[in-house]
mmCIF file of C-alpha atoms in Angstrom:
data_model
loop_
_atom_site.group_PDB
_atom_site.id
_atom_site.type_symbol
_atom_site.label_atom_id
_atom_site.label_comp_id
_atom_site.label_asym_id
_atom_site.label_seq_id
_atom_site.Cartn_x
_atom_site.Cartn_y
_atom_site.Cartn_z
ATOM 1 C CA UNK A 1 211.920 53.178 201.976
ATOM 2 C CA UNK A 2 210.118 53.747 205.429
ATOM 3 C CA UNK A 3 206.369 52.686 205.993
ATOM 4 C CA UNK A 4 205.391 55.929 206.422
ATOM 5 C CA UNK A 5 207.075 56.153 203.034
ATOM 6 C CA UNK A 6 205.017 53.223 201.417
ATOM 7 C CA UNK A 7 202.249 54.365 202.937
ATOM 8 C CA UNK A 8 202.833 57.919 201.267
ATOM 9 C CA UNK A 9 203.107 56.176 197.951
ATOM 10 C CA UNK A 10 200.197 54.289 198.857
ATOM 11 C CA UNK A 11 198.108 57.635 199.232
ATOM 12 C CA UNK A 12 199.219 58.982 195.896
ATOM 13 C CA UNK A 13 198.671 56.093 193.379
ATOM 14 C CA UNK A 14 196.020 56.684 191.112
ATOM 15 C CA UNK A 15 195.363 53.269 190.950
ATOM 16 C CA UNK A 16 196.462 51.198 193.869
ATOM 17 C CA UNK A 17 196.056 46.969 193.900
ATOM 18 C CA UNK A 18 197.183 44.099 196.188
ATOM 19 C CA UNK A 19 198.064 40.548 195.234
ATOM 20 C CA UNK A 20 198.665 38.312 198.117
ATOM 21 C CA UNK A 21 199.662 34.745 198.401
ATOM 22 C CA UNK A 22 199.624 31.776 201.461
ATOM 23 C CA UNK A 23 201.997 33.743 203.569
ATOM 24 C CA UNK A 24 199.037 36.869 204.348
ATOM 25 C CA UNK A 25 197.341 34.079 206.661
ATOM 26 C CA UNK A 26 199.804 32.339 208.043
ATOM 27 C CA UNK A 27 199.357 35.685 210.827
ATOM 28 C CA UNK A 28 195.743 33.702 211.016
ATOM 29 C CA UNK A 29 197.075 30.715 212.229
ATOM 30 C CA UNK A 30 196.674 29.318 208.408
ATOM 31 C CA UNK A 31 199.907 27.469 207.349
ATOM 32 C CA UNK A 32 201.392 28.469 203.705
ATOM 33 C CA UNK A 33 202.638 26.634 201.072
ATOM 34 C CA UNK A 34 206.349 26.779 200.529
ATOM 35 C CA UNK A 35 207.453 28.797 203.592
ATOM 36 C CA UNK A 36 209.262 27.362 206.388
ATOM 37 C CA UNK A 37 206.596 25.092 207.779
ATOM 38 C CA UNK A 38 204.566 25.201 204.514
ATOM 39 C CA UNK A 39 202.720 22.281 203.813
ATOM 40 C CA UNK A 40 204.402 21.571 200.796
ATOM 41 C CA UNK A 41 207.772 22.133 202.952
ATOM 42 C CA UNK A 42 206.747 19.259 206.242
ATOM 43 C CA UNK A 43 207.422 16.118 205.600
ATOM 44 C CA UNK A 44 206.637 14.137 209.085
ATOM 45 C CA UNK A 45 204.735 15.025 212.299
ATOM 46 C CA UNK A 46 201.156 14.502 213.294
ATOM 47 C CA UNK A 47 199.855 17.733 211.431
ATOM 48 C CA UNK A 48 201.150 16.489 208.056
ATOM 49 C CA UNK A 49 199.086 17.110 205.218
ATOM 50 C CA UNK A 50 200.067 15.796 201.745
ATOM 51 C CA UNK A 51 199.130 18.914 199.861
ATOM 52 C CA UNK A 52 200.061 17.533 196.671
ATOM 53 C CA UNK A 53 197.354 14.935 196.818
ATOM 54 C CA UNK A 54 194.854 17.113 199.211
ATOM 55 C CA UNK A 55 194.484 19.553 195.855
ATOM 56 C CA UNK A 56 194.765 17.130 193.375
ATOM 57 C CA UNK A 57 191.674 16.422 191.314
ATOM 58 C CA UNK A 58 192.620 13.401 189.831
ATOM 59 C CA UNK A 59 192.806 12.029 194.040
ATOM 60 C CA UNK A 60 189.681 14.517 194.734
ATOM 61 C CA UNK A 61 187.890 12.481 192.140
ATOM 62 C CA UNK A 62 188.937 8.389 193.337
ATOM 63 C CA UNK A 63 188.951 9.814 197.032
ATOM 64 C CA UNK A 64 187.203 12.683 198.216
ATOM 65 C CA UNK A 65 187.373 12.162 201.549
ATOM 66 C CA UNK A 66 191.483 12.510 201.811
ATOM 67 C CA UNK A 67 190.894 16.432 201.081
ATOM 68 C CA UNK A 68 187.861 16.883 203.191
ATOM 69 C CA UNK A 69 189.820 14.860 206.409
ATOM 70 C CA UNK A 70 192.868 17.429 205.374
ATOM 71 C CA UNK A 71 190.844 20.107 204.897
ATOM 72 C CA UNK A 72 188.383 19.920 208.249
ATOM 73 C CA UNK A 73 190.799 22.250 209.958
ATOM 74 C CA UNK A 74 192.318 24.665 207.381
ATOM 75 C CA UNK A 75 189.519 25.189 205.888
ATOM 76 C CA UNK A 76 186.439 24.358 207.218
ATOM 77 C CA UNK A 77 186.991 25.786 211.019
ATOM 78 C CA UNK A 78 187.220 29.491 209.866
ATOM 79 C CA UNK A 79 184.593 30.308 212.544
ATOM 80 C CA UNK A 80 187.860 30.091 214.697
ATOM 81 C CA UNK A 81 190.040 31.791 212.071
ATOM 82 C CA UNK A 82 190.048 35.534 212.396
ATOM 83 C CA UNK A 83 191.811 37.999 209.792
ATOM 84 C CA UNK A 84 195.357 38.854 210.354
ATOM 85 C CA UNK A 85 196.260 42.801 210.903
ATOM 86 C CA UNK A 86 196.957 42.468 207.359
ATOM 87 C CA UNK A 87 193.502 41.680 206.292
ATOM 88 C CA UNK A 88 192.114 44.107 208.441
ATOM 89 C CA UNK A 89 194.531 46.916 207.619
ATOM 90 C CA UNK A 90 193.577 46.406 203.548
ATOM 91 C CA UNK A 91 190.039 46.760 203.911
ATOM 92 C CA UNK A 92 190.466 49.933 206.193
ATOM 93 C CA UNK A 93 192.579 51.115 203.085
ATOM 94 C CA UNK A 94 189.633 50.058 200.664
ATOM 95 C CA UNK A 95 187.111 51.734 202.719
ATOM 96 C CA UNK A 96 189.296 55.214 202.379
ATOM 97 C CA UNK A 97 189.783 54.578 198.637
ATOM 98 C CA UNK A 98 193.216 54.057 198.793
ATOM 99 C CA UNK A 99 193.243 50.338 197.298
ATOM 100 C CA UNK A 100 190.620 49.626 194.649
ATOM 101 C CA UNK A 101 190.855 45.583 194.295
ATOM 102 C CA UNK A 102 192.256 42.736 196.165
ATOM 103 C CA UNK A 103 193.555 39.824 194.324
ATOM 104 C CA UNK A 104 193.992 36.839 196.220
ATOM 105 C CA UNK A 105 195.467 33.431 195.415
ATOM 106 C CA UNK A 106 194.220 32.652 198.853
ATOM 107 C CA UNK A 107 190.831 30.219 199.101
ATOM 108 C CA UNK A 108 190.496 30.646 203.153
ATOM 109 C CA UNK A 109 187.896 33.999 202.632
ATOM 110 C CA UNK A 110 190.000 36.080 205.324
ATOM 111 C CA UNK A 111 190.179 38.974 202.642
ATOM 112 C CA UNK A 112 185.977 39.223 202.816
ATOM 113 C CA UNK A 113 186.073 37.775 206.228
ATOM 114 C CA UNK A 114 187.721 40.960 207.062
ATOM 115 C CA UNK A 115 185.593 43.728 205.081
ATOM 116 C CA UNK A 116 187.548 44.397 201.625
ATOM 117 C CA UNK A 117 185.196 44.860 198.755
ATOM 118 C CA UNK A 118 186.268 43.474 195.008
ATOM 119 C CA UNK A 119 187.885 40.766 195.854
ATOM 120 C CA UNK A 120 189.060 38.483 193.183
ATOM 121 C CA UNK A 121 189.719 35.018 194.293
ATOM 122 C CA UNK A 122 191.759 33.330 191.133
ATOM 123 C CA UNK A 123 192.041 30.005 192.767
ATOM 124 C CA UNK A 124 188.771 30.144 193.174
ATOM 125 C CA UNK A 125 186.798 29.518 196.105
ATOM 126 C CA UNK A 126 184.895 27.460 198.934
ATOM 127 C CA UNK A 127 182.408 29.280 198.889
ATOM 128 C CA UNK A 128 180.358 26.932 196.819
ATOM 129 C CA UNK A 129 180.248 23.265 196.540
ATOM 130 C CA UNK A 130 178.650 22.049 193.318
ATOM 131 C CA UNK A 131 178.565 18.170 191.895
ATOM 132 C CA UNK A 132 180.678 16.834 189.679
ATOM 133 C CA UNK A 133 177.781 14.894 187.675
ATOM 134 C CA UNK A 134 174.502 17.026 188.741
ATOM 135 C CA UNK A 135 174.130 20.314 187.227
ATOM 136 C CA UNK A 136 172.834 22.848 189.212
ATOM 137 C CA UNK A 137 173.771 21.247 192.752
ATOM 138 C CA UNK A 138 175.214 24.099 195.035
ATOM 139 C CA UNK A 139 176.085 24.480 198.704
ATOM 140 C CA UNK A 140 177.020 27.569 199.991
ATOM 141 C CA UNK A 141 179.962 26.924 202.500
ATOM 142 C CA UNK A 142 178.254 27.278 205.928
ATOM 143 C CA UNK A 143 176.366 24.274 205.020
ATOM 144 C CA UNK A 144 178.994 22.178 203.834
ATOM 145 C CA UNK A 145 181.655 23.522 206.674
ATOM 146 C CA UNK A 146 178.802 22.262 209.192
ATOM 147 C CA UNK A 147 178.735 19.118 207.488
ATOM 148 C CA UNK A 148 182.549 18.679 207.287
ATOM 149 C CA UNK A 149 182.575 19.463 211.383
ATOM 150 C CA UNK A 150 180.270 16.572 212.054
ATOM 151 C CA UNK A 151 182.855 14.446 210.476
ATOM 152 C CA UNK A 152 180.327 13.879 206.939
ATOM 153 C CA UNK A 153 181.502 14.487 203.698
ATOM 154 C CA UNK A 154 178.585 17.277 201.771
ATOM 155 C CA UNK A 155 176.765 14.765 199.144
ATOM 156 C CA UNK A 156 174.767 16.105 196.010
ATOM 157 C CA UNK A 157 170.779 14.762 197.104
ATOM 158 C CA UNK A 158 170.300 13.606 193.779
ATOM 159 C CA UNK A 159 173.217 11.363 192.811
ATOM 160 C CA UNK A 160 174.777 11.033 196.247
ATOM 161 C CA UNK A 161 178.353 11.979 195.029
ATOM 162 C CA UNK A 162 180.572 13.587 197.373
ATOM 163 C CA UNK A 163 180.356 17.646 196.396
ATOM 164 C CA UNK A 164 183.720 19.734 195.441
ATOM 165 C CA UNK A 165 184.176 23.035 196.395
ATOM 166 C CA UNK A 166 184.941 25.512 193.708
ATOM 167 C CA UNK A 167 188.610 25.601 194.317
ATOM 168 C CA UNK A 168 190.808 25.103 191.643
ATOM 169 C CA UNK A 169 192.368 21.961 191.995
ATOM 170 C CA UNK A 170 195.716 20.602 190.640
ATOM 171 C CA UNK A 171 194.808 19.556 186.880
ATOM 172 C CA UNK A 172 192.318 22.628 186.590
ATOM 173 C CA UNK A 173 191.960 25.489 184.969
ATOM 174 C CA UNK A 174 192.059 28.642 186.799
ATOM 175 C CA UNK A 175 188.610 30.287 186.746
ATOM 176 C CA UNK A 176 188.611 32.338 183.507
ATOM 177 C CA UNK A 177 186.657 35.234 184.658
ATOM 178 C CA UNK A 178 188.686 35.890 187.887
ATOM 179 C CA UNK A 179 191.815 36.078 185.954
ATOM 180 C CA UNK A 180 190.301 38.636 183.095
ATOM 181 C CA UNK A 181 189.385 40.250 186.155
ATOM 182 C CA UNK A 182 192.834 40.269 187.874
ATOM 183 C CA UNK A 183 194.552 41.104 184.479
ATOM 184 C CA UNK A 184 192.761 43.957 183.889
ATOM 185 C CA UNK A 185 193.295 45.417 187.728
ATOM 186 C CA UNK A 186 196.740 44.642 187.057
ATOM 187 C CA UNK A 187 197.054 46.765 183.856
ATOM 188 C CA UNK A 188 194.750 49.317 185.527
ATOM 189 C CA UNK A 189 197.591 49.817 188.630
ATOM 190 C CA UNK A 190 200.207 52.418 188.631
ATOM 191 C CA UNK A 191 200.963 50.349 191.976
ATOM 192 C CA UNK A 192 200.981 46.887 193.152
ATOM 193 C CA UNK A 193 201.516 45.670 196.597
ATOM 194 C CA UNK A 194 202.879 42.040 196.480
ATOM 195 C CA UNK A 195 202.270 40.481 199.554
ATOM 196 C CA UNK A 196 203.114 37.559 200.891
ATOM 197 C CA UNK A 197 203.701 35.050 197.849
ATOM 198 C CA UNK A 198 206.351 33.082 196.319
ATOM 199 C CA UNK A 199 205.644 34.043 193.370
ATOM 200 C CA UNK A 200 206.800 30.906 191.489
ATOM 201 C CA UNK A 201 202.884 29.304 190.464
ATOM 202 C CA UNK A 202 201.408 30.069 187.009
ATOM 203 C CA UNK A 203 199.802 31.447 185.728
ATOM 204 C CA UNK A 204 198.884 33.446 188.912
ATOM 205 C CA UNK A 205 202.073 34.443 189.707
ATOM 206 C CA UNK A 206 202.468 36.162 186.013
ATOM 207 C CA UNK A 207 199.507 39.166 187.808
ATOM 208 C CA UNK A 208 202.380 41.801 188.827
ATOM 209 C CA UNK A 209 204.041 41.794 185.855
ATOM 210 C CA UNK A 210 201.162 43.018 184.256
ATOM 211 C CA UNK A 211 201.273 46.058 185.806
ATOM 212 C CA UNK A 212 205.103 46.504 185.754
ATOM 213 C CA UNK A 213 204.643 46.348 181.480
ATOM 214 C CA UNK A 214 202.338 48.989 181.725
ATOM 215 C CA UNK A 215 204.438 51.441 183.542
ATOM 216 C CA UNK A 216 203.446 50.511 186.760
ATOM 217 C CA UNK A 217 205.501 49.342 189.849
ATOM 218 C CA UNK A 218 205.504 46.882 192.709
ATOM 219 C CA UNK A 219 206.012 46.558 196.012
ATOM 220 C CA UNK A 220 207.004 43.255 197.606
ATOM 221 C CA UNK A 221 206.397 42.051 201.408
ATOM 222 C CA UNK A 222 207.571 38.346 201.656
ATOM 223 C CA UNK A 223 209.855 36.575 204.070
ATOM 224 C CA UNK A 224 211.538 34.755 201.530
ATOM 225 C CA UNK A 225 212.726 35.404 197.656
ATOM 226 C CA UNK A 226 210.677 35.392 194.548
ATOM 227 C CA UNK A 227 211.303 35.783 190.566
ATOM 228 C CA UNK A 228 210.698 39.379 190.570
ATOM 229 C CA UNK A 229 212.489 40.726 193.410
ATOM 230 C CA UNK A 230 215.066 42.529 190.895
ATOM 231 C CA UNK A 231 212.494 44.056 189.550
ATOM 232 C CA UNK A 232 210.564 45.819 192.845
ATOM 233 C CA UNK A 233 210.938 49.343 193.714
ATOM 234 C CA UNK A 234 210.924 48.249 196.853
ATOM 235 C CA UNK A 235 210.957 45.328 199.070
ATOM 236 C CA UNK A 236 209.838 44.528 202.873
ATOM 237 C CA UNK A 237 210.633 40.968 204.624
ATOM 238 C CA UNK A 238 208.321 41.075 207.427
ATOM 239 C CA UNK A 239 204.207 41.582 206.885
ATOM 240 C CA UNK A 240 203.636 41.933 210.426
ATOM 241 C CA UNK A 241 205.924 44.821 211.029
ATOM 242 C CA UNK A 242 204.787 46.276 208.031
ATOM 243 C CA UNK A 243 201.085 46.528 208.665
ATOM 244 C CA UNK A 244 201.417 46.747 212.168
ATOM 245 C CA UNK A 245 203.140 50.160 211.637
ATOM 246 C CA UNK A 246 200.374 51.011 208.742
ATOM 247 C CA UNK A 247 197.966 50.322 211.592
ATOM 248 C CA UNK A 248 199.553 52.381 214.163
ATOM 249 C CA UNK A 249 201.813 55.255 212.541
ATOM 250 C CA UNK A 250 199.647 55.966 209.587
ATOM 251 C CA UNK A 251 195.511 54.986 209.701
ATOM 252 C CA UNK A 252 195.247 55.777 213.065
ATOM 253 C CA UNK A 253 196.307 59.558 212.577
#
């Protein structure tokens, strides 16, 4: 298959949907996971993060501060992150109808950053601090990002607890209603685009495969393996190229 081939098939699903992982914003300057220099892959250097214990809630909870120090410039600089031609190039798609949800494992709000509409964050997302003990406490993420640049940690005014943003943590539960959400695009889609994800953590990574047991197919784009590679109708290795070519061969004509 040829982009302007995907693209093609693209154009005539009835109901088209994208799942995309870490490796969508590593094109952002955003490091992944379990890619070549994913943070769960380093193990020395001066840019070392510990990801395990960054998203860790049992840590979050006994020290805060070790994912907000982590977290200062993955997270909280996205003023100086700007969306990949990836994230661009699916919200030009969304605007023309062609894609009708994006579902992200991704917490860095490129995908909205970048103009897509129904975007379904299942790892949840910065976007809102809230306290642990207060109910009720919220700060939106410009306010704690601003916070987290002056080197402070965002504290509930009431209790003075350090905040946590509504990511989903290591020991959490994945936000209920963004996965009904996803499952239900998923079942909805004739076609999936996989994009950038290993594919290997549940329950997230289970999303394509609802739409491949309801007669649907997928599409993969990753630079390495994952579990369901067998059973793609297709398979790219490099996003860049990919979208790139979307950009300029197909969207622009």
């Amino acid at each position: 298959m040829t982009v302007n081939e995907l693209f093609e098939k693209i154009s005539r699903a009835q109901h088209c949907t994208v799942f995309t992982g870490a490796g969508v914003s590593t094109l952002s300057g955003i490091p992944d996971f379990r890619g070549k220099d994913g943070l769960y892959t380093k193990s020395d250097g001066a840019d070392f993060v510990d990801a395990e214990k960054m998203f860790d809630i049992e840590y979050f909870q006994h020290d805060p501060s070790l994912y907000y120090k982590a977290a200062a410039s993955l997270i909280y600089n996205l003023d100086e992150r700007k969306p990949s031609v990836v994230h661009t190039a699916l919200a030009e798609l969304q605007r023309r109808g062609l894609v009708q949800a994006v579902i992200t494992q991704n917490i860095d709000l490129l995908h909205t950053k970048a103009g897509s509409a129904n975007v379904i964050e299942i790892h949840g997302s910065p976007e809102v601090h809230y306290c642990l003990r207060c109910a009720g406490v919220r700060m939106p993420f410009a306010e704690a990002a601003a916070v987290v640049q002056s080197g402070d940690l965002p504290a509930c005014p009431h209790c003075g607890r350090v905040l946590k943003p509504a990511i989903t943590f290591f020991g959490e539960a994945l936000p209920i209603h963004a996965m009904r959400e996803a499952m239900n695009e998923a079942q909805q889609s004739d076609l999936m685009l996989v994009l950038g994800t290993s594919l290997t953590v549940y329950p997230a990574a289970s999303i394509p495969q609802y739409t491949v047991r309801q007669g649907g197919e997928i599409i993969i784009v990753n630079n390495v393996p994952t579990p369901l590679d067998n059973i793609a109708v297709f398979r790219f290795d490099d996003l860049q190229d990919v979208f790139e070519k979307i950009v300029n061969d197909c969207l622009s004509t």
